[in-house]
Short mmCIF file of C-alpha atoms in Angstrom, two decimals:
data_model
loop_
_atom_site.label_atom_id
_atom_site.label_comp_id
_atom_site.label_asym_id
_atom_site.label_seq_id
_atom_site.Cartn_x
_atom_site.Cartn_y
_atom_site.Cartn_z
CA MET A 24 -0.29 -0.23 0.03
CA LYS A 25 2.85 2.22 0.74
CA LEU A 26 4.34 1.73 -2.32
CA ARG A 27 1.75 2.54 -4.23
CA VAL A 28 1.30 6.25 -2.23
CA LEU A 29 5.00 6.88 -2.89
CA ILE A 30 4.29 5.75 -7.11
CA ALA A 31 1.31 8.51 -7.24
CA MET A 32 2.85 10.87 -5.42
CA MET A 33 5.67 10.61 -7.59
CA VAL A 34 3.55 10.45 -10.88
CA ALA A 35 1.82 13.53 -9.18
CA SER A 36 5.00 15.86 -8.97
CA PHE A 37 6.41 15.17 -12.18
CA SER A 38 3.00 16.12 -13.95
CA LEU A 39 2.79 19.17 -11.65
CA ALA A 40 6.37 20.39 -12.42
CA SER A 41 5.84 19.61 -16.22
CA HIS A 42 3.45 22.93 -15.98
CA ALA A 43 5.77 25.00 -14.41
CA GLY A 44 7.56 27.52 -16.46
CA VAL A 45 9.65 30.74 -17.12
CA LEU A 46 7.87 33.58 -17.94
CA ILE A 47 9.07 36.13 -20.35
CA GLU A 48 6.99 39.18 -21.22
CA PRO A 49 8.15 42.37 -23.05
CA TYR A 50 5.42 44.80 -23.75
CA LEU A 51 4.96 48.14 -25.45
CA GLY A 52 2.06 50.77 -24.97
CA THR A 53 0.82 54.20 -24.09
CA GLY A 54 -1.70 55.76 -21.99
CA SER A 55 -3.30 58.74 -20.08
CA TYR A 56 -2.08 60.28 -16.94
CA THR A 57 -3.35 63.12 -14.56
CA SER A 58 -1.04 64.19 -11.50
CA THR A 59 -2.47 66.07 -8.65
CA VAL A 60 -0.62 68.25 -6.60
CA ASP A 61 -1.43 69.86 -3.18
CA ALA A 62 -0.80 73.31 -4.23
CA ASP A 63 -2.30 75.96 -6.50
CA ASN A 64 -0.96 76.61 -9.69
CA PHE A 65 -0.21 73.56 -11.11
CA ASP A 66 -1.58 71.77 -14.35
CA ASP A 67 -3.31 68.67 -13.59
CA ASP A 68 -4.77 68.20 -17.30
CA PRO A 69 -4.62 64.81 -18.64
CA GLU A 70 -1.56 64.34 -20.78
CA SER A 71 -0.25 61.35 -22.67
CA TYR A 72 2.84 58.66 -22.36
CA THR A 73 4.67 55.64 -23.22
CA THR A 74 5.27 52.76 -21.94
CA LEU A 75 8.17 50.24 -22.48
CA GLY A 76 8.99 46.93 -20.35
CA ALA A 77 9.12 43.40 -19.64
CA ARG A 78 8.03 41.04 -17.06
CA LEU A 79 10.00 38.28 -16.04
CA GLY A 80 9.35 35.60 -13.49
CA GLY A 81 7.76 32.17 -13.34
CA SER A 82 4.23 30.39 -13.89
CA PHE A 83 2.79 27.57 -12.58
CA LEU A 84 -0.64 25.90 -14.36
CA LEU A 85 -2.62 29.18 -14.20
CA PHE A 86 -0.81 31.61 -11.50
CA SER A 87 2.25 33.68 -12.40
CA ALA A 88 4.53 35.79 -10.54
CA GLY A 89 7.66 37.60 -10.98
CA VAL A 90 9.56 40.96 -11.38
CA ASP A 91 8.29 43.95 -13.67
CA PHE A 92 10.67 46.39 -15.03
CA GLY A 93 9.16 49.17 -17.10
CA MET A 94 9.98 52.47 -18.48
CA ASP A 95 7.91 55.41 -19.37
CA THR A 96 8.53 58.62 -20.94
CA PHE A 97 5.91 61.61 -21.09
CA ASP A 98 6.14 65.37 -20.75
CA GLY A 99 9.85 65.81 -20.52
CA SER A 100 10.52 63.19 -18.25
CA THR A 101 11.45 59.79 -17.82
CA ARG A 102 9.99 57.20 -15.20
CA SER A 103 11.92 53.80 -14.26
CA ASN A 104 9.71 51.44 -12.25
CA THR A 105 10.60 48.12 -10.71
CA SER A 106 7.60 45.90 -9.34
CA ALA A 107 6.37 42.69 -8.08
CA PHE A 108 3.66 41.49 -9.81
CA VAL A 109 1.17 38.23 -9.40
CA GLY A 110 -1.28 36.92 -12.54
CA PHE A 111 -3.83 34.84 -12.83
CA ASP A 112 -5.28 33.72 -16.39
CA PHE A 113 -8.56 32.67 -16.47
CA PRO A 114 -9.25 29.66 -19.01
CA ILE A 115 -11.91 32.07 -20.57
CA LEU A 116 -9.06 33.92 -22.77
CA VAL A 117 -8.79 36.71 -19.93
CA ARG A 118 -5.94 37.31 -17.54
CA ALA A 119 -5.86 39.70 -14.30
CA TYR A 120 -2.66 40.85 -12.65
CA ALA A 121 -1.45 43.20 -10.08
CA LYS A 122 1.97 44.70 -9.37
CA TYR A 123 3.18 46.41 -6.33
CA MET A 124 5.67 48.93 -7.06
CA ILE A 125 9.10 48.45 -4.92
CA SER A 126 11.02 51.36 -6.37
CA SER A 127 10.36 54.31 -9.26
CA ASN A 128 12.85 56.77 -10.03
CA LEU A 129 11.60 59.86 -11.88
CA GLU A 130 14.00 62.27 -13.86
CA ASN A 131 13.29 65.53 -15.05
CA ASP A 132 15.77 68.15 -16.43
CA ASP A 133 12.85 71.04 -14.88
CA LEU A 134 12.82 69.90 -11.61
CA ASP A 135 16.96 69.08 -11.99
CA ASP A 136 17.20 72.59 -12.75
CA LEU A 137 15.30 73.75 -9.42
CA ASN A 138 17.37 71.71 -7.35
CA VAL A 139 14.00 69.70 -6.41
CA ASP A 140 14.41 65.63 -5.46
CA VAL A 141 11.65 63.73 -5.86
CA ALA A 142 10.78 60.93 -3.73
CA PHE A 143 8.83 57.88 -4.68
CA ASN A 144 6.29 57.14 -1.54
CA ASP A 145 3.89 53.68 -2.93
CA GLY A 146 2.11 52.49 -6.08
CA TYR A 147 0.47 49.63 -7.66
CA VAL A 148 -1.05 48.61 -10.73
CA LEU A 149 -4.06 46.45 -11.68
CA GLY A 150 -4.51 44.88 -15.25
CA LEU A 151 -6.59 43.00 -17.11
CA GLY A 152 -5.79 41.31 -20.96
CA PHE A 153 -7.41 39.61 -23.44
CA THR A 154 -5.34 36.31 -24.82
CA GLY A 155 -7.67 35.60 -27.98
CA LEU A 156 -4.96 36.62 -30.11
CA PRO A 157 -2.06 34.25 -31.21
CA LEU A 158 1.12 35.07 -29.35
CA VAL A 159 -0.05 38.38 -28.01
CA SER A 160 -1.85 39.90 -25.16
CA ILE A 161 -3.90 42.89 -25.05
CA ASN A 162 -3.75 44.64 -21.56
CA LEU A 163 -5.44 47.52 -19.71
CA GLU A 164 -3.44 48.82 -16.92
CA ILE A 165 -4.66 51.26 -13.93
CA GLU A 166 -2.13 52.91 -12.07
CA LYS A 167 -2.27 54.65 -8.80
CA SER A 168 1.35 55.94 -7.12
CA SER A 169 2.37 59.24 -5.30
CA TYR A 170 5.64 61.01 -4.77
CA THR A 171 6.77 63.81 -2.87
CA TYR A 172 8.83 66.50 -4.46
CA GLU A 173 11.21 67.74 -1.69
CA ASP A 174 12.00 71.40 -1.47
CA TYR A 175 10.02 72.86 -4.46
CA PRO A 176 11.21 76.77 -4.50
CA ILE A 177 8.80 78.80 -1.71
CA LEU A 178 6.22 75.82 -1.69
CA GLY A 179 8.52 73.54 0.03
CA ASP A 180 7.41 69.69 0.04
CA LEU A 181 4.35 68.72 -2.40
CA ASP A 182 2.75 65.56 -2.50
CA VAL A 183 2.33 64.45 -6.14
CA ASP A 184 -0.43 61.92 -6.77
CA PHE A 185 0.11 60.14 -10.26
CA ALA A 186 -3.12 58.41 -11.84
CA ALA A 187 -3.11 56.60 -15.36
CA THR A 188 -4.52 54.58 -17.80
CA THR A 189 -2.51 52.53 -20.22
CA LEU A 190 -2.99 50.28 -23.16
CA THR A 191 -0.13 47.58 -23.32
CA VAL A 192 0.61 44.86 -26.09
CA SER A 193 2.72 42.53 -24.75
CA LEU A 194 4.31 39.07 -25.86
CA PRO A 195 4.04 36.58 -23.14
CA LEU A 196 6.54 33.82 -23.45
CA ASP A 197 6.10 30.86 -21.41
CA ILE A 198 8.89 28.49 -21.86
#
C-alpha cells in the first residue's frame, strides 16, 4: 500500500512540475495620466505617455509571479519602475494581474534645474488582459502612485498623486 502511495505522489509531482515554466513578457504601450498636486497653480490636465518594459518570472498552471521592469516617457520626464507582480490566467481568454511598485525613479530636467528631489512613496497597478489573439496579449492597466517633490522653491515639499490608464500589447513567452 505504501508503495502505491509513493508511486502516485511521484507521478503527481512530475506532472505538476511539467506545468511550471519561465515567463518572459516584453510589452509596449501608451496611455494617459493625470497628476494631482497639493498646491495651487499646477496643471493637472490629462497628458499622454508611452511605456516600454518586460515582466520576468515564473508560471505554474494558471498562476504567474515575478518582477516587472518598466520605463515611461512623458512631458520631458523619464520614469523607471521596478514592481513585483502576480497574475492569474482564466481559461476564458482573459487574465488579471496586479503589480506592487517597489521603486520608481523620476528624472525631469526642469526639476533638476530647480534642485528639487523626487522621492517615491508607493504605488500599485491593476491589469486585465485579453489573450484570444495568437502570441500577443492586449492589456488595460490602471495605476495609482504617489511622490514627494522635496524642497520645491517657495512651496517646500509637495505631495504629487499620479493616476494613469494604459493600453499595452505584450508577448507572453512561457518557456
